[in-house]
Amino acid sequence: MLKKSVLAATFTAALAISHNAAATIVLVETNMGDFEINLFDQTTPKTVTNFLTYVRDGAYNNSVIHRSLKDFVIQGGGKRYSGNNSAPFTDIPARGPVDNEPKLSNVRGTVAMAKINNSPNSATTNWYVNIKDNSANLDKDNGGYTVFGVVTGTGMSIVDSINTLYVPGGAFREAPLRNYSLTDWTNKVPVTASNLVTIERMTIIDDSPTTAANLNPKPNTLIGQVTDSGSGSGSMGSALLLVLAGLAFWRRPKV
């Protein structure tokens, strides 16, 4: 009996250790500065595997941050600059979608997968960083948005600076622009590649099994609840739907 108890205790300890194991750090190098994303490999394994496949293949290199929703999220992973300002973006080729894993909460600094509206298991290439605590909606809308990493260290200062940039609209939609203003847009100053926020390279810099041991991500406790976007005033409900729609992929037939 003692031997079995010892074995059971050892097995339990091993499970506890493995829960925090294999956490990968990815460096995101941009023309606005660099930041690191610590991934939750064990908590969201399918999503992390999907993300790292694109990282290892260089799919995110020379892509752009194509969406910045003020004080909500910045989004990348889906577009490159075409050089043609009438149709400025081309899609990063996507593999098949990944199963939704909405286990962690969309609080400030977390990194999660964007997906198609009303399609929980549709995430492919697009990811976003939460600028603020968006858990009240994103933890439950569209089946919950899968948080699979977190920006660590001083990285959020870079993310925040991207979120403050001017967003022109038009063919550039919600893309943030560097060294460019409303006056430039009004005067029809051409946007160039240097004005876009470019992800120059994304690389794995650490796959140590202890990199996430002290991160303590917040669990998603709201999954399964329904977002009551229709309650309150009509304008508030409509505004919420527009914000959440920002996390869907751009689909050309619906432009």
PDB file of N, CA and C in Angstrom, residues 196-248:
ATOM      1  N   LEU A 196       3.605  52.038 -42.810  1.00  0.00           N
ATOM      2  CA  LEU A 196       2.913  50.902 -42.200  1.00  0.00           C
ATOM      3  C   LEU A 196       3.715  50.326 -41.035  1.00  0.00           C
ATOM      4  N   VAL A 197       3.017  49.729 -40.086  1.00  0.00           N
ATOM      5  CA  VAL A 197       3.686  49.021 -38.991  1.00  0.00           C
ATOM      6  C   VAL A 197       4.010  47.624 -39.502  1.00  0.00           C
ATOM      7  N   THR A 198       5.284  47.388 -39.729  1.00  0.00           N
ATOM      8  CA  THR A 198       5.731  46.142 -40.342  1.00  0.00           C
ATOM      9  C   THR A 198       6.284  45.183 -39.301  1.00  0.00           C
ATOM     10  N   ILE A 199       5.822  43.944 -39.362  1.00  0.00           N
ATOM     11  CA  ILE A 199       6.445  42.869 -38.579  1.00  0.00           C
ATOM     12  C   ILE A 199       7.580  42.325 -39.435  1.00  0.00           C
ATOM     13  N   GLU A 200       8.774  42.732 -39.111  1.00  0.00           N
ATOM     14  CA  GLU A 200       9.920  42.366 -39.931  1.00  0.00           C
ATOM     15  C   GLU A 200      10.257  40.886 -39.821  1.00  0.00           C
ATOM     16  N   ARG A 201      10.127  40.376 -38.608  1.00  0.00           N
ATOM     17  CA  ARG A 201      10.460  38.965 -38.405  1.00  0.00           C
ATOM     18  C   ARG A 201       9.865  38.490 -37.085  1.00  0.00           C
ATOM     19  N   MET A 202       9.485  37.201 -37.058  1.00  0.00           N
ATOM     20  CA  MET A 202       9.055  36.547 -35.821  1.00  0.00           C
ATOM     21  C   MET A 202       9.854  35.264 -35.678  1.00  0.00           C
ATOM     22  N   THR A 203      10.509  35.101 -34.540  1.00  0.00           N
ATOM     23  CA  THR A 203      11.377  33.944 -34.320  1.00  0.00           C
ATOM     24  C   THR A 203      11.189  33.377 -32.921  1.00  0.00           C
ATOM     25  N   ILE A 204      11.402  32.084 -32.786  1.00  0.00           N
ATOM     26  CA  ILE A 204      11.394  31.421 -31.481  1.00  0.00           C
ATOM     27  C   ILE A 204      12.745  31.674 -30.826  1.00  0.00           C
ATOM     28  N   ILE A 205      12.737  32.255 -29.630  1.00  0.00           N
ATOM     29  CA  ILE A 205      14.000  32.571 -28.962  1.00  0.00           C
ATOM     30  C   ILE A 205      14.219  31.751 -27.703  1.00  0.00           C
ATOM     31  N   ASP A 206      13.188  31.054 -27.241  1.00  0.00           N
ATOM     32  CA  ASP A 206      13.341  30.252 -26.026  1.00  0.00           C
ATOM     33  C   ASP A 206      12.233  29.208 -25.977  1.00  0.00           C
ATOM     34  N   ASP A 207      12.611  27.943 -25.859  1.00  0.00           N
ATOM     35  CA  ASP A 207      11.604  26.894 -25.684  1.00  0.00           C
ATOM     36  C   ASP A 207      11.843  26.138 -24.383  1.00  0.00           C
ATOM     37  N   SER A 208      12.406  26.867 -23.400  1.00  0.00           N
ATOM     38  CA  SER A 208      12.648  26.287 -22.085  1.00  0.00           C
ATOM     39  C   SER A 208      11.334  25.861 -21.443  1.00  0.00           C
ATOM     40  N   PRO A 209      11.314  24.729 -20.726  1.00  0.00           N
ATOM     41  CA  PRO A 209      10.069  24.253 -20.107  1.00  0.00           C
ATOM     42  C   PRO A 209       9.585  25.081 -18.927  1.00  0.00           C
ATOM     43  N   THR A 210      10.355  26.113 -18.519  1.00  0.00           N
ATOM     44  CA  THR A 210       9.955  26.885 -17.338  1.00  0.00           C
ATOM     45  C   THR A 210       9.577  28.323 -17.661  1.00  0.00           C
ATOM     46  N   THR A 211       9.489  28.676 -18.927  1.00  0.00           N
ATOM     47  CA  THR A 211       9.281  30.087 -19.257  1.00  0.00           C
ATOM     48  C   THR A 211       7.915  30.627 -18.847  1.00  0.00           C
ATOM     49  N   ALA A 212       6.923  29.773 -18.654  1.00  0.00           N
ATOM     50  CA  ALA A 212       5.592  30.256 -18.259  1.00  0.00           C
ATOM     51  C   ALA A 212       5.261  29.936 -16.812  1.00  0.00           C
ATOM     52  N   ALA A 213       6.221  29.433 -16.071  1.00  0.00           N
ATOM     53  CA  ALA A 213       5.944  28.929 -14.726  1.00  0.00           C
ATOM     54  C   ALA A 213       5.382  29.996 -13.796  1.00  0.00           C
ATOM     55  N   ASN A 214       5.788  31.259 -13.958  1.00  0.00           N
ATOM     56  CA  ASN A 214       5.361  32.304 -13.035  1.00  0.00           C
ATOM     57  C   ASN A 214       4.366  33.287 -13.647  1.00  0.00           C
ATOM     58  N   LEU A 215       3.773  32.936 -14.765  1.00  0.00           N
ATOM     59  CA  LEU A 215       2.887  33.869 -15.449  1.00  0.00           C
ATOM     60  C   LEU A 215       1.466  33.879 -14.880  1.00  0.00           C
ATOM     61  N   ASN A 216       0.987  32.735 -14.431  1.00  0.00           N
ATOM     62  CA  ASN A 216      -0.339  32.640 -13.804  1.00  0.00           C
ATOM     63  C   ASN A 216      -1.444  33.296 -14.632  1.00  0.00           C
ATOM     64  N   PRO A 217      -1.699  32.808 -15.825  1.00  0.00           N
ATOM     65  CA  PRO A 217      -2.758  33.408 -16.652  1.00  0.00           C
ATOM     66  C   PRO A 217      -4.124  33.249 -16.009  1.00  0.00           C
ATOM     67  N   LYS A 218      -4.977  34.231 -16.241  1.00  0.00           N
ATOM     68  CA  LYS A 218      -6.324  34.211 -15.674  1.00  0.00           C
ATOM     69  C   LYS A 218      -7.206  33.255 -16.472  1.00  0.00           C
ATOM     70  N   PRO A 219      -7.898  32.328 -15.824  1.00  0.00           N
ATOM     71  CA  PRO A 219      -8.780  31.404 -16.565  1.00  0.00           C
ATOM     72  C   PRO A 219     -10.020  32.107 -17.090  1.00  0.00           C
ATOM     73  N   ASN A 220     -10.552  31.564 -18.166  1.00  0.00           N
ATOM     74  CA  ASN A 220     -11.809  32.050 -18.719  1.00  0.00           C
ATOM     75  C   ASN A 220     -12.951  31.409 -17.942  1.00  0.00           C
ATOM     76  N   THR A 221     -13.651  32.204 -17.153  1.00  0.00           N
ATOM     77  CA  THR A 221     -14.775  31.706 -16.351  1.00  0.00           C
ATOM     78  C   THR A 221     -16.122  32.064 -16.963  1.00  0.00           C
ATOM     79  N   LEU A 222     -16.095  32.731 -18.112  1.00  0.00           N
ATOM     80  CA  LEU A 222     -17.335  33.208 -18.727  1.00  0.00           C
ATOM     81  C   LEU A 222     -17.782  32.373 -19.913  1.00  0.00           C
ATOM     82  N   ILE A 223     -16.949  31.430 -20.343  1.00  0.00           N
ATOM     83  CA  ILE A 223     -17.281  30.645 -21.524  1.00  0.00           C
ATOM     84  C   ILE A 223     -18.609  29.913 -21.319  1.00  0.00           C
ATOM     85  N   GLY A 224     -19.433  29.929 -22.336  1.00  0.00           N
ATOM     86  CA  GLY A 224     -20.752  29.309 -22.240  1.00  0.00           C
ATOM     87  C   GLY A 224     -21.848  30.303 -21.975  1.00  0.00           C
ATOM     88  N   GLN A 225     -21.479  31.517 -21.463  1.00  0.00           N
ATOM     89  CA  GLN A 225     -22.471  32.555 -21.278  1.00  0.00           C
ATOM     90  C   GLN A 225     -22.699  33.266 -22.603  1.00  0.00           C
ATOM     91  N   VAL A 226     -23.858  33.883 -22.767  1.00  0.00           N
ATOM     92  CA  VAL A 226     -24.215  34.556 -24.006  1.00  0.00           C
ATOM     93  C   VAL A 226     -24.032  36.049 -23.824  1.00  0.00           C
ATOM     94  N   THR A 227     -23.331  36.683 -24.773  1.00  0.00           N
ATOM     95  CA  THR A 227     -23.173  38.126 -24.745  1.00  0.00           C
ATOM     96  C   THR A 227     -24.485  38.799 -25.088  1.00  0.00           C
ATOM     97  N   ASP A 228     -24.999  39.614 -24.179  1.00  0.00           N
ATOM     98  CA  ASP A 228     -26.281  40.296 -24.404  1.00  0.00           C
ATOM     99  C   ASP A 228     -26.023  41.616 -25.103  1.00  0.00           C
ATOM    100  N   SER A 229     -25.598  41.531 -26.369  1.00  0.00           N
ATOM    101  CA  SER A 229     -25.250  42.743 -27.112  1.00  0.00           C
ATOM    102  C   SER A 229     -26.469  43.554 -27.501  1.00  0.00           C
ATOM    103  N   GLY A 230     -27.651  42.987 -27.331  1.00  0.00           N
ATOM    104  CA  GLY A 230     -28.843  43.725 -27.709  1.00  0.00           C
ATOM    105  C   GLY A 230     -29.475  44.468 -26.552  1.00  0.00           C
ATOM    106  N   SER A 231     -28.950  44.322 -25.348  1.00  0.00           N
ATOM    107  CA  SER A 231     -29.544  44.991 -24.198  1.00  0.00           C
ATOM    108  C   SER A 231     -29.147  46.455 -24.166  1.00  0.00           C
ATOM    109  N   GLY A 232     -29.865  47.248 -23.402  1.00  0.00           N
ATOM    110  CA  GLY A 232     -29.556  48.663 -23.295  1.00  0.00           C
ATOM    111  C   GLY A 232     -29.988  49.391 -24.555  1.00  0.00           C
ATOM    112  N   SER A 233     -29.320  50.533 -24.808  1.00  0.00           N
ATOM    113  CA  SER A 233     -29.686  51.334 -25.971  1.00  0.00           C
ATOM    114  C   SER A 233     -29.280  50.652 -27.249  1.00  0.00           C
ATOM    115  N   GLY A 234     -29.959  50.967 -28.318  1.00  0.00           N
ATOM    116  CA  GLY A 234     -29.629  50.393 -29.612  1.00  0.00           C
ATOM    117  C   GLY A 234     -28.244  50.763 -30.063  1.00  0.00           C
ATOM    118  N   SER A 235     -27.797  51.997 -29.761  1.00  0.00           N
ATOM    119  CA  SER A 235     -26.474  52.427 -30.194  1.00  0.00           C
ATOM    120  C   SER A 235     -25.379  51.640 -29.489  1.00  0.00           C
ATOM    121  N   MET A 236     -25.573  51.362 -28.216  1.00  0.00           N
ATOM    122  CA  MET A 236     -24.575  50.589 -27.482  1.00  0.00           C
ATOM    123  C   MET A 236     -24.477  49.177 -28.028  1.00  0.00           C
ATOM    124  N   GLY A 237     -25.635  48.559 -28.306  1.00  0.00           N
ATOM    125  CA  GLY A 237     -25.619  47.220 -28.859  1.00  0.00           C
ATOM    126  C   GLY A 237     -24.941  47.180 -30.209  1.00  0.00           C
ATOM    127  N   SER A 238     -25.238  48.155 -31.058  1.00  0.00           N
ATOM    128  CA  SER A 238     -24.626  48.212 -32.379  1.00  0.00           C
ATOM    129  C   SER A 238     -23.136  48.451 -32.281  1.00  0.00           C
ATOM    130  N   ALA A 239     -22.712  49.312 -31.352  1.00  0.00           N
ATOM    131  CA  ALA A 239     -21.293  49.612 -31.191  1.00  0.00           C
ATOM    132  C   ALA A 239     -20.525  48.372 -30.781  1.00  0.00           C
ATOM    133  N   LEU A 240     -21.099  47.576 -29.878  1.00  0.00           N
ATOM    134  CA  LEU A 240     -20.430  46.366 -29.435  1.00  0.00           C
ATOM    135  C   LEU A 240     -20.267  45.385 -30.590  1.00  0.00           C
ATOM    136  N   LEU A 241     -21.305  45.243 -31.399  1.00  0.00           N
ATOM    137  CA  LEU A 241     -21.214  44.333 -32.533  1.00  0.00           C
ATOM    138  C   LEU A 241     -20.143  44.772 -33.508  1.00  0.00           C
ATOM    139  N   LEU A 242     -19.998  46.085 -33.717  1.00  0.00           N
ATOM    140  CA  LEU A 242     -18.967  46.585 -34.620  1.00  0.00           C
ATOM    141  C   LEU A 242     -17.580  46.306 -34.072  1.00  0.00           C
ATOM    142  N   VAL A 243     -17.403  46.472 -32.764  1.00  0.00           N
ATOM    143  CA  VAL A 243     -16.101  46.209 -32.149  1.00  0.00           C
ATOM    144  C   VAL A 243     -15.735  44.737 -32.268  1.00  0.00           C
ATOM    145  N   LEU A 244     -16.684  43.866 -31.948  1.00  0.00           N
ATOM    146  CA  LEU A 244     -16.409  42.437 -32.028  1.00  0.00           C
ATOM    147  C   LEU A 244     -16.166  41.997 -33.463  1.00  0.00           C
ATOM    148  N   ALA A 245     -16.825  42.657 -34.393  1.00  0.00           N
ATOM    149  CA  ALA A 245     -16.607  42.331 -35.801  1.00  0.00           C
ATOM    150  C   ALA A 245     -15.183  42.627 -36.221  1.00  0.00           C
ATOM    151  N   GLY A 246     -14.509  43.498 -35.474  1.00  0.00           N
ATOM    152  CA  GLY A 246     -13.115  43.810 -35.775  1.00  0.00           C
ATOM    153  C   GLY A 246     -12.189  42.637 -35.598  1.00  0.00           C
ATOM    154  N   LEU A 247     -12.634  41.596 -34.916  1.00  0.00           N
ATOM    155  CA  LEU A 247     -11.795  40.428 -34.708  1.00  0.00           C
ATOM    156  C   LEU A 247     -12.082  39.343 -35.725  1.00  0.00           C
ATOM    157  N   ALA A 248     -12.930  39.631 -36.687  1.00  0.00           N
ATOM    158  CA  ALA A 248     -13.167  38.679 -37.773  1.00  0.00           C
ATOM    159  C   ALA A 248     -12.178  38.934 -38.891  1.00  0.00           C
TER     160      ALA A 248
END
